[in-house]
Amino acid sequence: MQAFTFPRRDSTQIFTAQQRFSFGKPPEQHPSPKRYRTGWISDMHLGTRGCNATALLDFLRENDFETLYVVGDLIDIWSLRRGIYWPQQHNDVIQKILRKARKGTRVIYIPGNHDELVTSFLGAYGNIDIKENAIHVTACGERILIIHGHELDAVVQNVKWLAFAGDVGYQFLLSLNPLINFVRRRFGLGYWSLSAYAKRRGKDAVSFIGKFEAAVAHYAERYHVDAVLCGHIHSPAIREFGRVTYYNCGDWVESCSALVEGDDGSISLVNYDPFSATHARAGRTVDSPQRKESMLTS
């Protein structure tokens, strides 16, 4: 699978100059967006300084979908309650999603725990549906349960104050990422997330992720589906748990990842470099469920 790259340097000035001085020649045409049958994004956390809105905008500009699932935590209402942070790029993300809906993309928004207030507005709004969960049927007939995932998080459901306290600590780690990556960029190094590293190294965090994934897969069995897809834990993955395939589309704070479905029903995990969309790359892929093989490549 290939990921499209787009030159970003002074593109507006180049286009304007071509219009003024091309002497009849048509202006340079930008490559058309790559079309997918379905796309899944989650945990954008708009309204926080940790949101990588630039990478998310590049993903939305470079790809079109028949159906786009927004799998929770689009806007971080928890963070906005502590203080308002809303730069223009975060507004651009909302506008880009709305523009896709106006142009024919069916947008299905499944609220998470950070934007749970949106559950008060369940229903259809033109080409946008707000649902608690959904069943998606792929081109090859695989039935996938779509949930955010906080439903299976005992801390979020039963100990709200601890969930808020954990979020404050997580936001602190995220706040260190810009300084760390400013230094890394000066030395020509790639993006690195302190919060993601802490999760990978912490035994408790690793244990939680493994238990969460197994619990979500087990939960999906009651819906008689072939697979389950969620977000919530900011840990992109494609795994097999018995007869159920587990998908996690990751986030746009640490991993900058999404899941996409091709016309043949194959589902791929796509990663974007937060520094620049020119380093966008396809990540892991998994074949259609007829083969039931996890073909994960980095």
mmCIF file of N, CA, C and O in Angstrom, residues 14-80:
data_model
loop_
_atom_site.group_PDB
_atom_site.id
_atom_site.type_symbol
_atom_site.label_atom_id
_atom_site.label_comp_id
_atom_site.label_asym_id
_atom_site.label_seq_id
_atom_site.Cartn_x
_atom_site.Cartn_y
_atom_site.Cartn_z
ATOM 1 N N ILE A 14 2.838 29.542 -5.333
ATOM 2 C CA ILE A 14 3.135 28.936 -6.633
ATOM 3 C C ILE A 14 1.891 28.927 -7.502
ATOM 4 O O ILE A 14 1.918 29.274 -8.679
ATOM 5 N N PHE A 15 0.761 28.542 -6.919
ATOM 6 C CA PHE A 15 -0.495 28.469 -7.668
ATOM 7 C C PHE A 15 -0.887 29.846 -8.173
ATOM 8 O O PHE A 15 -1.304 30.023 -9.319
ATOM 9 N N THR A 16 -0.749 30.892 -7.296
ATOM 10 C CA THR A 16 -1.105 32.247 -7.693
ATOM 11 C C THR A 16 -0.206 32.732 -8.812
ATOM 12 O O THR A 16 -0.657 33.354 -9.780
ATOM 13 N N ALA A 17 1.095 32.450 -8.688
ATOM 14 C CA ALA A 17 2.040 32.881 -9.722
ATOM 15 C C ALA A 17 1.727 32.231 -11.061
ATOM 16 O O ALA A 17 1.811 32.858 -12.116
ATOM 17 N N GLN A 18 1.349 30.967 -11.056
ATOM 18 C CA GLN A 18 1.011 30.280 -12.298
ATOM 19 C C GLN A 18 -0.231 30.897 -12.931
ATOM 20 O O GLN A 18 -0.327 31.009 -14.145
ATOM 21 N N GLN A 19 -1.186 31.305 -12.113
ATOM 22 C CA GLN A 19 -2.379 31.928 -12.657
ATOM 23 C C GLN A 19 -2.049 33.245 -13.338
ATOM 24 O O GLN A 19 -2.630 33.595 -14.358
ATOM 25 N N ARG A 20 -1.099 33.983 -12.761
ATOM 26 C CA ARG A 20 -0.782 35.312 -13.295
ATOM 27 C C ARG A 20 0.132 35.262 -14.509
ATOM 28 O O ARG A 20 0.024 36.094 -15.405
ATOM 29 N N PHE A 21 1.053 34.295 -14.556
ATOM 30 C CA PHE A 21 2.110 34.349 -15.557
ATOM 31 C C PHE A 21 2.206 33.091 -16.419
ATOM 32 O O PHE A 21 3.219 32.847 -17.045
ATOM 33 N N SER A 22 1.154 32.271 -16.464
ATOM 34 C CA SER A 22 1.259 31.049 -17.245
ATOM 35 C C SER A 22 1.025 31.290 -18.725
ATOM 36 O O SER A 22 1.317 30.432 -19.539
ATOM 37 N N PHE A 23 0.472 32.470 -19.107
ATOM 38 C CA PHE A 23 0.250 32.810 -20.507
ATOM 39 C C PHE A 23 -0.537 31.720 -21.221
ATOM 40 O O PHE A 23 -0.156 31.231 -22.279
ATOM 41 N N GLY A 24 -1.646 31.335 -20.602
ATOM 42 C CA GLY A 24 -2.531 30.378 -21.257
ATOM 43 C C GLY A 24 -2.335 28.950 -20.826
ATOM 44 O O GLY A 24 -3.171 28.101 -21.085
ATOM 45 N N LYS A 25 -1.251 28.615 -20.153
ATOM 46 C CA LYS A 25 -1.022 27.244 -19.707
ATOM 47 C C LYS A 25 -1.879 26.962 -18.478
ATOM 48 O O LYS A 25 -2.039 27.824 -17.617
ATOM 49 N N PRO A 26 -2.439 25.791 -18.389
ATOM 50 C CA PRO A 26 -3.267 25.474 -17.219
ATOM 51 C C PRO A 26 -2.411 25.421 -15.971
ATOM 52 O O PRO A 26 -1.241 25.036 -16.016
ATOM 53 N N PRO A 27 -2.973 25.823 -14.805
ATOM 54 C CA PRO A 27 -2.217 25.754 -13.549
ATOM 55 C C PRO A 27 -1.911 24.322 -13.182
ATOM 56 O O PRO A 27 -2.604 23.385 -13.574
ATOM 57 N N GLU A 28 -0.872 24.150 -12.402
ATOM 58 C CA GLU A 28 -0.458 22.821 -11.956
ATOM 59 C C GLU A 28 -1.590 22.160 -11.172
ATOM 60 O O GLU A 28 -2.202 22.755 -10.295
ATOM 61 N N GLN A 29 -1.875 20.924 -11.508
ATOM 62 C CA GLN A 29 -2.939 20.190 -10.848
ATOM 63 C C GLN A 29 -2.367 19.371 -9.691
ATOM 64 O O GLN A 29 -1.369 18.679 -9.846
ATOM 65 N N HIS A 30 -3.009 19.496 -8.546
ATOM 66 C CA HIS A 30 -2.581 18.692 -7.406
ATOM 67 C C HIS A 30 -3.097 17.273 -7.564
ATOM 68 O O HIS A 30 -4.168 17.046 -8.124
ATOM 69 N N PRO A 31 -2.360 16.293 -7.086
ATOM 70 C CA PRO A 31 -2.822 14.903 -7.181
ATOM 71 C C PRO A 31 -4.172 14.731 -6.502
ATOM 72 O O PRO A 31 -4.451 15.345 -5.470
ATOM 73 N N SER A 32 -5.011 13.909 -7.086
ATOM 74 C CA SER A 32 -6.331 13.667 -6.515
ATOM 75 C C SER A 32 -6.197 12.853 -5.232
ATOM 76 O O SER A 32 -5.307 12.011 -5.104
ATOM 77 N N PRO A 33 -7.102 13.079 -4.274
ATOM 78 C CA PRO A 33 -7.056 12.285 -3.040
ATOM 79 C C PRO A 33 -7.264 10.812 -3.342
ATOM 80 O O PRO A 33 -7.975 10.439 -4.279
ATOM 81 N N LYS A 34 -6.642 9.965 -2.547
ATOM 82 C CA LYS A 34 -6.822 8.524 -2.686
ATOM 83 C C LYS A 34 -8.174 8.154 -2.091
ATOM 84 O O LYS A 34 -8.525 8.614 -1.007
ATOM 85 N N ARG A 35 -8.934 7.346 -2.795
ATOM 86 C CA ARG A 35 -10.279 6.998 -2.348
ATOM 87 C C ARG A 35 -10.282 5.628 -1.674
ATOM 88 O O ARG A 35 -9.663 4.678 -2.167
ATOM 89 N N TYR A 36 -10.967 5.557 -0.534
ATOM 90 C CA TYR A 36 -11.160 4.310 0.190
ATOM 91 C C TYR A 36 -12.657 4.079 0.396
ATOM 92 O O TYR A 36 -13.452 5.018 0.405
ATOM 93 N N ARG A 37 -12.985 2.824 0.593
ATOM 94 C CA ARG A 37 -14.389 2.509 0.878
ATOM 95 C C ARG A 37 -14.779 3.056 2.256
ATOM 96 O O ARG A 37 -15.862 3.625 2.419
ATOM 97 N N THR A 38 -13.880 2.897 3.246
ATOM 98 C CA THR A 38 -14.178 3.308 4.610
ATOM 99 C C THR A 38 -12.908 3.801 5.293
ATOM 100 O O THR A 38 -11.807 3.344 4.991
ATOM 101 N N GLY A 39 -13.080 4.723 6.216
ATOM 102 C CA GLY A 39 -11.980 5.187 7.053
ATOM 103 C C GLY A 39 -12.427 5.284 8.500
ATOM 104 O O GLY A 39 -13.612 5.532 8.777
ATOM 105 N N TRP A 40 -11.501 5.051 9.423
ATOM 106 C CA TRP A 40 -11.787 5.163 10.856
ATOM 107 C C TRP A 40 -10.720 6.014 11.526
ATOM 108 O O TRP A 40 -9.520 5.745 11.394
ATOM 109 N N ILE A 41 -11.140 7.033 12.244
ATOM 110 C CA ILE A 41 -10.224 7.849 13.044
ATOM 111 C C ILE A 41 -10.811 7.987 14.451
ATOM 112 O O ILE A 41 -12.031 7.966 14.624
ATOM 113 N N SER A 42 -9.950 8.115 15.446
ATOM 114 C CA SER A 42 -10.448 8.305 16.809
ATOM 115 C C SER A 42 -9.438 9.086 17.623
ATOM 116 O O SER A 42 -8.281 9.251 17.230
ATOM 117 N N ASP A 43 -9.903 9.576 18.760
ATOM 118 C CA ASP A 43 -9.037 10.225 19.745
ATOM 119 C C ASP A 43 -8.213 11.363 19.142
ATOM 120 O O ASP A 43 -6.994 11.407 19.266
ATOM 121 N N MET A 44 -8.917 12.271 18.480
ATOM 122 C CA MET A 44 -8.264 13.460 17.941
ATOM 123 C C MET A 44 -7.921 14.443 19.058
ATOM 124 O O MET A 44 -6.960 15.183 18.989
ATOM 125 N N HIS A 45 -8.780 14.519 20.088
ATOM 126 C CA HIS A 45 -8.582 15.398 21.246
ATOM 127 C C HIS A 45 -8.365 16.851 20.825
ATOM 128 O O HIS A 45 -7.436 17.524 21.301
ATOM 129 N N LEU A 46 -9.235 17.315 19.937
ATOM 130 C CA LEU A 46 -9.219 18.728 19.591
ATOM 131 C C LEU A 46 -9.513 19.542 20.852
ATOM 132 O O LEU A 46 -10.358 19.168 21.661
ATOM 133 N N GLY A 47 -8.803 20.666 20.995
ATOM 134 C CA GLY A 47 -8.943 21.463 22.201
ATOM 135 C C GLY A 47 -7.832 21.216 23.194
ATOM 136 O O GLY A 47 -7.853 21.764 24.293
ATOM 137 N N THR A 48 -6.846 20.384 22.806
ATOM 138 C CA THR A 48 -5.676 20.149 23.647
ATOM 139 C C THR A 48 -4.417 20.489 22.853
ATOM 140 O O THR A 48 -4.400 20.413 21.614
ATOM 141 N N ARG A 49 -3.375 20.829 23.562
ATOM 142 C CA ARG A 49 -2.104 21.155 22.903
ATOM 143 C C ARG A 49 -1.417 19.908 22.347
ATOM 144 O O ARG A 49 -0.532 20.005 21.508
ATOM 145 N N GLY A 50 -1.819 18.744 22.815
ATOM 146 C CA GLY A 50 -1.213 17.516 22.325
ATOM 147 C C GLY A 50 -1.745 17.050 20.992
ATOM 148 O O GLY A 50 -1.150 16.169 20.361
ATOM 149 N N CYS A 51 -2.849 17.622 20.534
ATOM 150 C CA CYS A 51 -3.452 17.200 19.266
ATOM 151 C C CYS A 51 -2.539 17.554 18.093
ATOM 152 O O CYS A 51 -2.117 18.703 17.938
ATOM 153 N N ASN A 52 -2.241 16.575 17.255
ATOM 154 C CA ASN A 52 -1.441 16.804 16.040
ATOM 155 C C ASN A 52 -2.384 17.102 14.879
ATOM 156 O O ASN A 52 -2.588 16.286 13.972
ATOM 157 N N ALA A 53 -2.976 18.299 14.930
ATOM 158 C CA ALA A 53 -3.987 18.682 13.943
ATOM 159 C C ALA A 53 -3.404 18.779 12.534
ATOM 160 O O ALA A 53 -4.102 18.507 11.555
ATOM 161 N N THR A 54 -2.137 19.154 12.413
ATOM 162 C CA THR A 54 -1.523 19.277 11.084
ATOM 163 C C THR A 54 -1.502 17.930 10.374
ATOM 164 O O THR A 54 -1.887 17.820 9.210
ATOM 165 N N ALA A 55 -1.056 16.893 11.073
ATOM 166 C CA ALA A 55 -1.016 15.552 10.480
ATOM 167 C C ALA A 55 -2.424 15.070 10.167
ATOM 168 O O ALA A 55 -2.664 14.444 9.121
ATOM 169 N N LEU A 56 -3.389 15.346 11.052
ATOM 170 C CA LEU A 56 -4.769 14.935 10.817
ATOM 171 C C LEU A 56 -5.354 15.626 9.601
ATOM 172 O O LEU A 56 -6.033 14.994 8.781
ATOM 173 N N LEU A 57 -5.087 16.916 9.447
ATOM 174 C CA LEU A 57 -5.569 17.636 8.269
ATOM 175 C C LEU A 57 -4.968 17.065 6.993
ATOM 176 O O LEU A 57 -5.654 16.934 5.975
ATOM 177 N N ASP A 58 -3.679 16.732 7.032
ATOM 178 C CA ASP A 58 -3.043 16.128 5.859
ATOM 179 C C ASP A 58 -3.722 14.809 5.506
ATOM 180 O O ASP A 58 -3.963 14.517 4.335
ATOM 181 N N PHE A 59 -4.018 14.003 6.511
ATOM 182 C CA PHE A 59 -4.705 12.733 6.264
ATOM 183 C C PHE A 59 -6.069 12.964 5.629
ATOM 184 O O PHE A 59 -6.442 12.280 4.660
ATOM 185 N N LEU A 60 -6.828 13.911 6.139
ATOM 186 C CA LEU A 60 -8.170 14.179 5.619
ATOM 187 C C LEU A 60 -8.120 14.773 4.209
ATOM 188 O O LEU A 60 -9.002 14.520 3.387
ATOM 189 N N ARG A 61 -7.090 15.553 3.912
ATOM 190 C CA ARG A 61 -6.968 16.152 2.581
ATOM 191 C C ARG A 61 -6.516 15.130 1.548
ATOM 192 O O ARG A 61 -6.914 15.190 0.391
ATOM 193 N N GLU A 62 -5.685 14.192 1.963
ATOM 194 C CA GLU A 62 -5.086 13.255 1.018
ATOM 195 C C GLU A 62 -5.939 12.024 0.764
ATOM 196 O O GLU A 62 -5.619 11.227 -0.123
ATOM 197 N N ASN A 63 -7.018 11.854 1.532
ATOM 198 C CA ASN A 63 -7.841 10.653 1.397
ATOM 199 C C ASN A 63 -9.322 10.995 1.431
ATOM 200 O O ASN A 63 -9.748 11.852 2.210
ATOM 201 N N ASP A 64 -10.091 10.329 0.581
ATOM 202 C CA ASP A 64 -11.545 10.456 0.574
ATOM 203 C C ASP A 64 -12.157 9.097 0.888
ATOM 204 O O ASP A 64 -11.545 8.047 0.624
ATOM 205 N N PHE A 65 -13.385 9.115 1.394
ATOM 206 C CA PHE A 65 -14.037 7.887 1.836
ATOM 207 C C PHE A 65 -15.518 7.899 1.459
ATOM 208 O O PHE A 65 -16.143 8.952 1.432
ATOM 209 N N GLU A 66 -16.043 6.716 1.188
ATOM 210 C CA GLU A 66 -17.491 6.595 1.069
ATOM 211 C C GLU A 66 -18.127 6.777 2.447
ATOM 212 O O GLU A 66 -19.161 7.434 2.586
ATOM 213 N N THR A 67 -17.500 6.164 3.462
ATOM 214 C CA THR A 67 -17.962 6.287 4.839
ATOM 215 C C THR A 67 -16.773 6.590 5.737
ATOM 216 O O THR A 67 -15.727 5.948 5.624
ATOM 217 N N LEU A 68 -16.927 7.576 6.616
ATOM 218 C CA LEU A 68 -15.879 7.931 7.568
ATOM 219 C C LEU A 68 -16.450 7.797 8.977
ATOM 220 O O LEU A 68 -17.437 8.446 9.329
ATOM 221 N N TYR A 69 -15.820 6.934 9.777
ATOM 222 C CA TYR A 69 -16.212 6.769 11.170
ATOM 223 C C TYR A 69 -15.311 7.632 12.055
ATOM 224 O O TYR A 69 -14.084 7.540 11.979
ATOM 225 N N VAL A 70 -15.923 8.463 12.891
ATOM 226 C CA VAL A 70 -15.204 9.216 13.918
ATOM 227 C C VAL A 70 -15.482 8.486 15.233
ATOM 228 O O VAL A 70 -16.563 8.590 15.798
ATOM 229 N N VAL A 71 -14.486 7.726 15.710
ATOM 230 C CA VAL A 71 -14.717 6.761 16.780
ATOM 231 C C VAL A 71 -14.393 7.365 18.156
ATOM 232 O O VAL A 71 -13.608 6.822 18.932
ATOM 233 N N GLY A 72 -14.970 8.513 18.445
ATOM 234 C CA GLY A 72 -14.896 9.075 19.782
ATOM 235 C C GLY A 72 -13.739 9.997 20.073
ATOM 236 O O GLY A 72 -12.697 9.970 19.417
ATOM 237 N N ASP A 73 -13.942 10.849 21.085
ATOM 238 C CA ASP A 73 -12.953 11.807 21.563
ATOM 239 C C ASP A 73 -12.483 12.736 20.452
ATOM 240 O O ASP A 73 -11.284 13.039 20.334
ATOM 241 N N LEU A 74 -13.437 13.179 19.638
ATOM 242 C CA LEU A 74 -13.114 14.170 18.612
ATOM 243 C C LEU A 74 -12.717 15.476 19.283
ATOM 244 O O LEU A 74 -11.686 16.074 18.970
ATOM 245 N N ILE A 75 -13.541 15.930 20.214
ATOM 246 C CA ILE A 75 -13.257 17.144 20.979
ATOM 247 C C ILE A 75 -13.044 16.752 22.436
ATOM 248 O O ILE A 75 -13.839 15.999 23.007
ATOM 249 N N ASP A 76 -11.993 17.268 23.050
ATOM 250 C CA ASP A 76 -11.688 16.930 24.437
ATOM 251 C C ASP A 76 -12.390 17.924 25.364
ATOM 252 O O ASP A 76 -11.821 18.953 25.750
ATOM 253 N N ILE A 77 -13.631 17.611 25.721
ATOM 254 C CA ILE A 77 -14.411 18.500 26.578
ATOM 255 C C ILE A 77 -13.819 18.548 27.980
ATOM 256 O O ILE A 77 -13.868 19.579 28.654
ATOM 257 N N TRP A 78 -13.214 17.441 28.439
ATOM 258 C CA TRP A 78 -12.561 17.437 29.756
ATOM 259 C C TRP A 78 -11.506 18.539 29.827
ATOM 260 O O TRP A 78 -11.431 19.285 30.798
ATOM 261 N N SER A 79 -10.681 18.633 28.779
ATOM 262 C CA SER A 79 -9.615 19.631 28.759
ATOM 263 C C SER A 79 -10.170 21.041 28.626
ATOM 264 O O SER A 79 -9.675 21.977 29.274
ATOM 265 N N LEU A 80 -11.189 21.213 27.797
ATOM 266 C CA LEU A 80 -11.764 22.540 27.594
ATOM 267 C C LEU A 80 -12.417 23.073 28.865
ATOM 268 O O LEU A 80 -12.528 24.294 29.046
#
